């Protein structure tokens, strides 16, 4: 295959289950794994602790989550990259997959049962709208 596989993470254990599945798929297919985190706001906040000043933003936090996940998933022979992008998770995954010409998006199945299934979920939205293949990993057990 030797292409790009996209997976979204948000710091939760269920998203990391999907990410580990994506890493196994990427390794088996000799593809690059691109870990993506979405953030809803471009807020920035200044926090002062003593004489120190810290600049915190939603985008910086999202980037930290994506970078950490990509680092945790990197193994010998598996190329990883990461991005933190502004927008709704489903939109970010679809747009990034199109931008990098990804062959596959991996999402977890959280929200695909009960009322979430009726109202929609990230996985449902991605599966319906993506221009590439979508793999829905079982993350609820």
XYZ file of N, CA, C and O in Angstrom:
564
model
N 0.841 -1.191 0.000
C 0.000 0.000 0.000
C 0.882 1.249 0.000
O 0.706 2.113 -0.824
N 1.799 1.360 0.962
C 2.743 2.476 1.044
C 2.081 3.824 0.806
O 2.421 4.554 -0.096
N 1.108 4.149 1.618
C 0.431 5.437 1.547
C 0.347 6.027 2.935
O 1.258 5.857 3.743
N -0.741 6.704 3.216
C -0.942 7.340 4.513
C -2.254 6.855 5.116
O -3.282 6.815 4.441
N -2.192 6.516 6.398
C -3.376 6.159 7.176
C -3.561 7.246 8.222
O -2.623 7.605 8.940
N -4.765 7.784 8.305
C -5.113 8.848 9.254
C -5.870 8.242 10.426
O -6.754 7.398 10.234
N -5.540 8.689 11.633
C -6.331 8.321 12.808
C -6.462 9.553 13.683
O -5.537 10.351 13.793
N -7.632 9.718 14.275
C -7.876 10.840 15.167
C -7.742 10.416 16.616
O -8.180 9.319 16.988
N -7.128 11.271 17.427
C -7.022 11.013 18.860
C -7.472 12.253 19.630
O -7.394 13.365 19.118
N -7.932 12.003 20.848
C -8.345 13.130 21.694
C -7.833 12.980 23.117
O -8.249 13.695 24.008
N -6.929 12.036 23.316
C -6.388 11.806 24.649
C -7.130 10.744 25.435
O -6.671 10.329 26.497
N -8.258 10.270 24.933
C -9.026 9.244 25.639
C -8.468 7.854 25.335
O -7.806 7.642 24.315
N -8.768 6.914 26.217
C -8.321 5.538 26.003
C -8.987 4.931 24.769
O -8.356 4.171 24.034
N -10.262 5.273 24.522
C -10.917 4.707 23.338
C -10.270 5.201 22.049
O -10.116 4.446 21.097
N -9.855 6.471 22.028
C -9.191 6.961 20.814
C -7.826 6.302 20.650
O -7.384 6.041 19.523
N -7.162 5.997 21.748
C -5.872 5.316 21.658
C -6.040 3.864 21.209
O -5.156 3.318 20.551
N -7.168 3.239 21.541
C -7.434 1.890 21.013
C -7.519 1.940 19.490
O -6.952 1.110 18.794
N -8.246 2.929 18.978
C -8.343 3.086 17.523
C -6.970 3.389 16.936
O -6.610 2.876 15.869
N -6.180 4.209 17.634
C -4.842 4.567 17.149
C -3.922 3.352 17.105
O -3.134 3.196 16.164
N -4.009 2.475 18.106
C -3.187 1.257 18.091
C -3.590 0.342 16.939
O -2.739 -0.271 16.286
N -4.881 0.277 16.659
C -5.343 -0.489 15.502
C -4.790 0.121 14.221
O -4.300 -0.586 13.338
N -4.850 1.439 14.115
C -4.327 2.129 12.931
C -2.826 1.879 12.775
O -2.333 1.688 11.659
N -2.091 1.871 13.892
C -0.647 1.622 13.838
C -0.360 0.212 13.322
O 0.556 0.019 12.506
N -1.126 -0.769 13.787
C -0.941 -2.152 13.296
C -1.229 -2.234 11.802
O -0.492 -2.881 11.045
N -2.293 -1.568 11.369
C -2.627 -1.561 9.942
C -1.529 -0.878 9.130
O -1.101 -1.390 8.089
N -1.057 0.253 9.604
C -0.013 1.003 8.895
C 1.266 0.168 8.791
O 1.895 0.115 7.734
N 1.644 -0.465 9.888
C 2.858 -1.294 9.873
C 2.701 -2.456 8.886
O 3.610 -2.744 8.112
N 1.556 -3.098 8.913
C 1.311 -4.235 8.025
C 1.246 -3.848 6.558
O 1.559 -4.663 5.678
N 0.851 -2.610 6.284
C 0.706 -2.157 4.907
C 1.859 -1.259 4.451
O 1.809 -0.687 3.364
N 2.876 -1.135 5.298
C 4.023 -0.254 5.005
C 3.569 1.169 4.680
O 4.070 1.805 3.760
N 2.604 1.640 5.451
C 2.061 2.990 5.254
C 2.533 3.904 6.376
O 2.940 3.443 7.446
N 2.478 5.203 6.143
C 2.747 6.181 7.188
C 1.489 6.342 8.028
O 0.373 6.326 7.499
N 1.666 6.500 9.332
C 0.550 6.762 10.226
C 0.542 8.247 10.562
O 1.518 8.779 11.082
N -0.551 8.919 10.254
C -0.697 10.350 10.567
C -1.737 10.487 11.668
O -2.911 10.176 11.476
N -1.290 10.952 12.825
C -2.145 11.113 14.001
C -2.652 12.550 14.025
O -1.870 13.495 13.980
N -3.974 12.695 14.097
C -4.597 14.008 14.002
C -5.471 14.259 15.231
O -6.197 13.379 15.672
N -5.364 15.469 15.755
C -6.222 15.908 16.852
C -6.947 17.170 16.410
O -6.350 18.057 15.797
N -8.230 17.223 16.724
C -9.037 18.404 16.394
C -9.198 19.264 17.638
O -9.268 18.760 18.755
N -9.234 20.563 17.426
C -9.551 21.463 18.533
C -10.619 22.436 18.042
O -10.621 22.850 16.891
N -11.524 22.767 18.952
C -12.695 23.552 18.573
C -12.446 25.049 18.593
O -13.128 25.802 17.913
N -11.492 25.503 19.376
C -11.296 26.941 19.545
C -9.835 27.283 19.364
O -8.960 26.466 19.584
N -9.587 28.497 18.983
C -8.228 29.011 18.920
C -7.971 29.941 20.100
O -7.295 30.948 19.982
N -8.565 29.596 21.239
C -8.390 30.423 22.433
C -6.956 30.361 22.931
O -6.312 29.331 22.855
N -6.504 31.439 23.460
C -5.198 31.480 24.116
C -5.389 32.113 25.486
O -6.203 33.009 25.657
N -4.640 31.613 26.440
C -4.757 32.106 27.803
C -3.348 32.279 28.367
O -2.464 31.463 28.122
N -3.157 33.328 29.108
C -1.874 33.564 29.768
C -2.047 33.192 31.234
O -2.948 33.684 31.912
N -1.181 32.299 31.719
C -1.219 31.874 33.115
C 0.087 32.309 33.763
O 1.165 32.034 33.246
N -0.030 32.996 34.883
C 1.163 33.440 35.610
C 1.292 32.631 36.894
O 0.354 32.534 37.673
N 2.480 32.061 37.070
C 2.795 31.340 38.289
C 4.098 31.936 38.805
O 5.158 31.720 38.224
N 4.002 32.721 39.868
C 5.177 33.442 40.362
C 5.654 34.420 39.307
O 4.872 35.207 38.782
N 6.921 34.345 38.965
C 7.477 35.208 37.932
C 7.383 34.589 36.537
O 7.786 35.209 35.561
N 6.893 33.369 36.474
C 6.798 32.683 35.188
C 5.477 33.004 34.497
O 4.435 33.144 35.144
N 5.543 33.112 33.194
C 4.354 33.361 32.389
C 4.234 32.219 31.385
O 5.172 31.903 30.666
N 3.073 31.572 31.353
C 2.829 30.453 30.432
C 1.713 30.846 29.470
O 0.697 31.395 29.879
N 1.909 30.547 28.198
C 0.887 30.784 27.184
C 0.268 29.441 26.837
O 0.947 28.547 26.322
N -1.000 29.293 27.132
C -1.709 28.048 26.858
C -2.773 28.304 25.801
O -3.464 29.309 25.838
N -2.910 27.393 24.888
C -3.969 27.527 23.886
C -4.551 26.168 23.588
O -3.904 25.141 23.813
N -5.766 26.175 23.095
C -6.394 24.916 22.705
C -5.566 24.225 21.633
O -5.416 23.014 21.634
N -5.019 24.996 20.712
C -4.228 24.394 19.644
C -2.945 23.778 20.190
O -2.530 22.709 19.752
N -2.324 24.421 21.174
C -1.105 23.862 21.765
C -1.406 22.571 22.516
O -0.638 21.608 22.439
N -2.514 22.550 23.233
C -2.909 21.336 23.947
C -3.203 20.214 22.963
O -2.772 19.075 23.161
N -3.922 20.521 21.911
C -4.238 19.511 20.897
C -2.966 18.991 20.238
O -2.824 17.784 20.013
N -2.038 19.885 19.950
C -0.779 19.454 19.335
C 0.001 18.540 20.273
O 0.594 17.555 19.845
N -0.015 18.849 21.550
C 0.678 18.011 22.539
C 0.080 16.607 22.562
O 0.810 15.613 22.618
N -1.240 16.508 22.519
C -1.918 15.211 22.512
C -1.532 14.419 21.260
O -1.189 13.231 21.333
N -1.570 15.072 20.103
C -1.232 14.390 18.845
C 0.227 13.959 18.826
O 0.547 12.828 18.417
N 1.105 14.827 19.274
C 2.544 14.512 19.283
C 2.835 13.349 20.217
O 3.604 12.437 19.871
N 2.239 13.364 21.394
C 2.444 12.276 22.362
C 1.948 10.951 21.802
O 2.635 9.937 21.896
N 0.767 10.960 21.214
C 0.214 9.720 20.649
C 1.087 9.204 19.516
O 1.372 8.006 19.443
N 1.524 10.101 18.631
C 2.387 9.683 17.516
C 3.685 9.089 18.053
O 4.166 8.059 17.549
N 4.235 9.697 19.089
C 5.460 9.165 19.692
C 5.247 7.818 20.342
O 6.082 6.915 20.205
N 4.122 7.656 21.030
C 3.811 6.374 21.677
C 3.606 5.255 20.665
O 3.886 4.094 20.947
N 3.112 5.598 19.482
C 2.799 4.588 18.463
C 3.977 4.280 17.546
O 3.967 3.262 16.864
N 4.965 5.149 17.533
C 6.113 4.959 16.641
C 6.881 3.698 17.042
O 7.173 3.489 18.209
N 7.141 2.881 16.069
C 7.943 1.681 16.273
C 8.969 1.604 15.159
O 8.882 2.343 14.174
N 9.891 0.710 15.312
C 10.897 0.494 14.274
C 10.192 0.185 12.960
O 9.370 -0.716 12.876
N 10.470 0.974 11.955
C 9.893 0.721 10.638
C 8.546 1.376 10.387
O 8.022 1.284 9.286
N 7.949 2.018 11.402
C 6.663 2.691 11.205
C 6.876 4.199 11.246
O 7.260 4.753 12.275
N 6.649 4.844 10.135
C 6.767 6.303 10.065
C 5.489 6.917 10.615
O 4.386 6.511 10.247
N 5.645 7.879 11.510
C 4.482 8.584 12.057
C 4.667 10.084 11.874
O 5.779 10.590 11.803
N 3.552 10.770 11.785
C 3.523 12.218 11.771
C 2.275 12.636 12.537
O 1.431 11.800 12.861
N 2.161 13.914 12.830
C 1.001 14.360 13.605
C 0.606 15.770 13.191
O 1.389 16.509 12.598
N -0.647 16.110 13.527
C -1.155 17.447 13.259
C -2.270 17.747 14.249
O -3.013 16.851 14.655
N -2.380 19.015 14.633
C -3.485 19.506 15.444
C -4.190 20.559 14.601
O -3.579 21.552 14.211
N -5.452 20.325 14.305
C -6.163 21.174 13.355
C -7.463 21.698 13.952
O -8.116 21.020 14.746
N -7.838 22.886 13.542
C -9.042 23.550 14.045
C -10.276 23.029 13.308
O -10.289 22.970 12.083
N -11.293 22.649 14.064
C -12.557 22.242 13.473
C -13.179 21.069 14.207
O -12.638 20.567 15.192
N -14.317 20.632 13.717
C -14.992 19.469 14.276
C -14.192 18.226 13.902
O -13.643 18.159 12.794
N -14.143 17.234 14.793
C -13.319 16.050 14.521
C -13.590 15.399 13.165
O -12.651 15.086 12.424
N -14.849 15.216 12.820
C -15.157 14.551 11.554
C -14.675 15.377 10.364
O -14.145 14.837 9.392
N -14.830 16.696 10.439
C -14.386 17.567 9.347
C -12.864 17.572 9.227
O -12.312 17.531 8.126
N -12.198 17.635 10.377
C -10.733 17.645 10.392
C -10.184 16.360 9.784
O -9.268 16.394 8.954
N -10.737 15.211 10.177
C -10.257 13.932 9.638
C -10.461 13.845 8.132
O -9.550 13.448 7.390
N -11.623 14.229 7.667
C -11.925 14.157 6.234
C -11.069 15.147 5.444
O -10.479 14.786 4.418
N -10.961 16.369 5.925
C -10.169 17.384 5.216
C -8.690 17.011 5.168
O -8.035 17.164 4.135
N -8.162 16.512 6.285
C -6.745 16.135 6.315
C -6.488 14.928 5.418
O -5.466 14.864 4.731
N -7.406 13.980 5.402
C -7.258 12.816 4.519
C -7.221 13.256 3.059
O -6.412 12.746 2.272
N -8.061 14.198 2.703
C -8.059 14.702 1.327
C -6.789 15.494 1.036
O -6.185 15.350 -0.027
N -6.345 16.299 2.005
C -5.158 17.125 1.807
C -3.905 16.290 1.557
O -3.103 16.614 0.690
N -3.753 15.187 2.308
C -2.546 14.362 2.173
C -2.770 13.149 1.271
O -1.894 12.320 1.132
N -3.950 13.063 0.668
C -4.293 11.944 -0.211
C -4.160 10.604 0.513
O -3.549 9.659 0.014
N -4.740 10.544 1.713
C -4.690 9.320 2.523
C -5.501 8.203 1.864
O -6.489 8.457 1.176
N -5.059 6.989 2.106
C -5.766 5.825 1.586
C -6.818 5.301 2.554
O -7.735 4.602 2.154
N -6.667 5.648 3.849
C -7.543 5.073 4.861
C -7.644 6.011 6.057
O -6.656 6.627 6.453
N -8.850 6.089 6.624
C -9.080 6.776 7.895
C -9.543 5.716 8.884
O -10.450 4.936 8.574
N -8.931 5.682 10.061
C -9.349 4.760 11.110
C -10.046 5.567 12.198
O -9.513 6.565 12.674
N -11.245 5.145 12.569
C -12.018 5.782 13.635
C -12.532 4.707 14.577
O -12.674 3.546 14.194
N -12.825 5.092 15.800
C -13.407 4.168 16.769
C -14.916 4.123 16.637
O -15.532 5.013 16.048
N -15.512 3.099 17.214
C -16.959 2.930 17.090
C -17.747 3.573 18.225
O -18.955 3.406 18.312
N -17.097 4.354 19.083
C -17.807 5.031 20.171
C -18.871 5.938 19.573
O -18.630 6.650 18.605
N -20.061 5.912 20.147
C -21.157 6.756 19.680
C -21.986 6.143 18.576
O -22.910 6.773 18.077
N -21.679 4.902 18.198
C -22.435 4.286 17.115
C -23.559 3.392 17.610
O -24.188 2.696 16.846
N -23.828 3.417 18.922
C -24.893 2.611 19.495
C -25.947 3.517 20.103
O -25.675 4.658 20.445
N -27.150 2.981 20.260
C -28.215 3.708 20.945
C -28.537 5.036 20.302
O -28.548 5.185 19.088
N -28.764 6.049 21.130
C -29.141 7.369 20.665
C -28.046 7.986 19.800
O -28.328 8.684 18.833
N -26.783 7.713 20.129
C -25.669 8.233 19.340
C -25.741 7.772 17.899
O -25.404 8.500 16.969
N -26.210 6.530 17.694
C -26.330 5.995 16.344
C -27.385 6.763 15.555
O -27.224 7.038 14.377
N -28.457 7.140 16.225
C -29.532 7.881 15.573
C -29.101 9.315 15.268
O -29.324 9.834 14.177
N -28.455 9.958 16.241
C -28.068 11.353 16.090
C -26.773 11.525 15.305
O -26.478 12.601 14.840
N -26.010 10.468 15.195
C -24.756 10.531 14.453
C -23.563 10.476 15.369
O -23.666 10.689 16.567
N -22.434 10.166 14.809
C -21.186 10.102 15.538
C -20.082 10.491 14.578
O -20.299 10.617 13.374
N -18.887 10.664 15.116
C -17.748 10.966 14.260
C -17.564 9.838 13.249
O -17.397 10.076 12.051
N -17.606 8.591 13.725
C -17.403 7.447 12.833
C -18.448 7.403 11.724
O -18.112 7.180 10.558
N -19.695 7.621 12.068
C -20.761 7.598 11.077
C -20.566 8.701 10.042
O -20.652 8.468 8.835
N -20.273 9.897 10.514
C -20.082 11.025 9.614
C -18.893 10.803 8.688
O -18.972 11.053 7.481
N -17.783 10.319 9.247
C -16.596 10.057 8.426
C -16.894 8.974 7.398
O -16.557 9.104 6.224
N -17.533 7.901 7.828
C -17.838 6.798 6.911
C -18.740 7.248 5.765
O -18.593 6.788 4.632
N -19.653 8.154 6.038
C -20.573 8.620 5.001
C -19.939 9.616 4.046
O -20.295 9.665 2.882
N -18.971 10.404 4.528
C -18.470 11.526 3.725
C -17.054 11.388 3.193
O -16.658 12.143 2.299
N -16.271 10.479 3.724
C -14.857 10.390 3.330
C -14.713 9.949 1.873
O -15.500 9.146 1.373
N -13.685 10.487 1.227
C -13.417 10.105 -0.163
C -12.442 8.935 -0.245
O -12.106 8.494 -1.337
N -12.005 8.419 0.924
C -11.134 7.244 0.950
C -11.818 6.165 1.793
O -12.899 6.382 2.341
N -11.167 5.027 1.911
C -11.707 3.951 2.732
C -11.703 4.342 4.203
O -10.860 5.137 4.644
N -12.641 3.778 4.961
C -12.749 4.038 6.394
C -12.803 2.700 7.118
O -13.552 1.810 6.736
N -11.972 2.570 8.133
C -11.942 1.379 8.971
C -12.482 1.781 10.339
O -11.959 2.700 10.969
N -13.535 1.100 10.782
C -14.129 1.414 12.088
C -13.657 0.360 13.076
O -14.022 -0.810 12.988
N -12.801 0.801 14.003
C -12.201 -0.095 14.992
C -13.133 -0.231 16.189
O -13.741 0.741 16.635
N -13.209 -1.432 16.721
C -14.017 -1.673 17.916
C -13.237 -1.142 19.114
O -12.182 -1.648 19.453
N -13.788 -0.124 19.752
C -13.106 0.517 20.881
C -13.945 0.540 22.152
O -13.503 1.071 23.165
N -15.125 -0.037 22.096
C -16.041 0.068 23.232
C -15.954 -1.106 24.202
O -16.700 -1.165 25.145
N -15.051 -2.042 23.963
C -14.971 -3.192 24.889
C -13.682 -3.191 25.663
O -12.753 -2.492 25.388
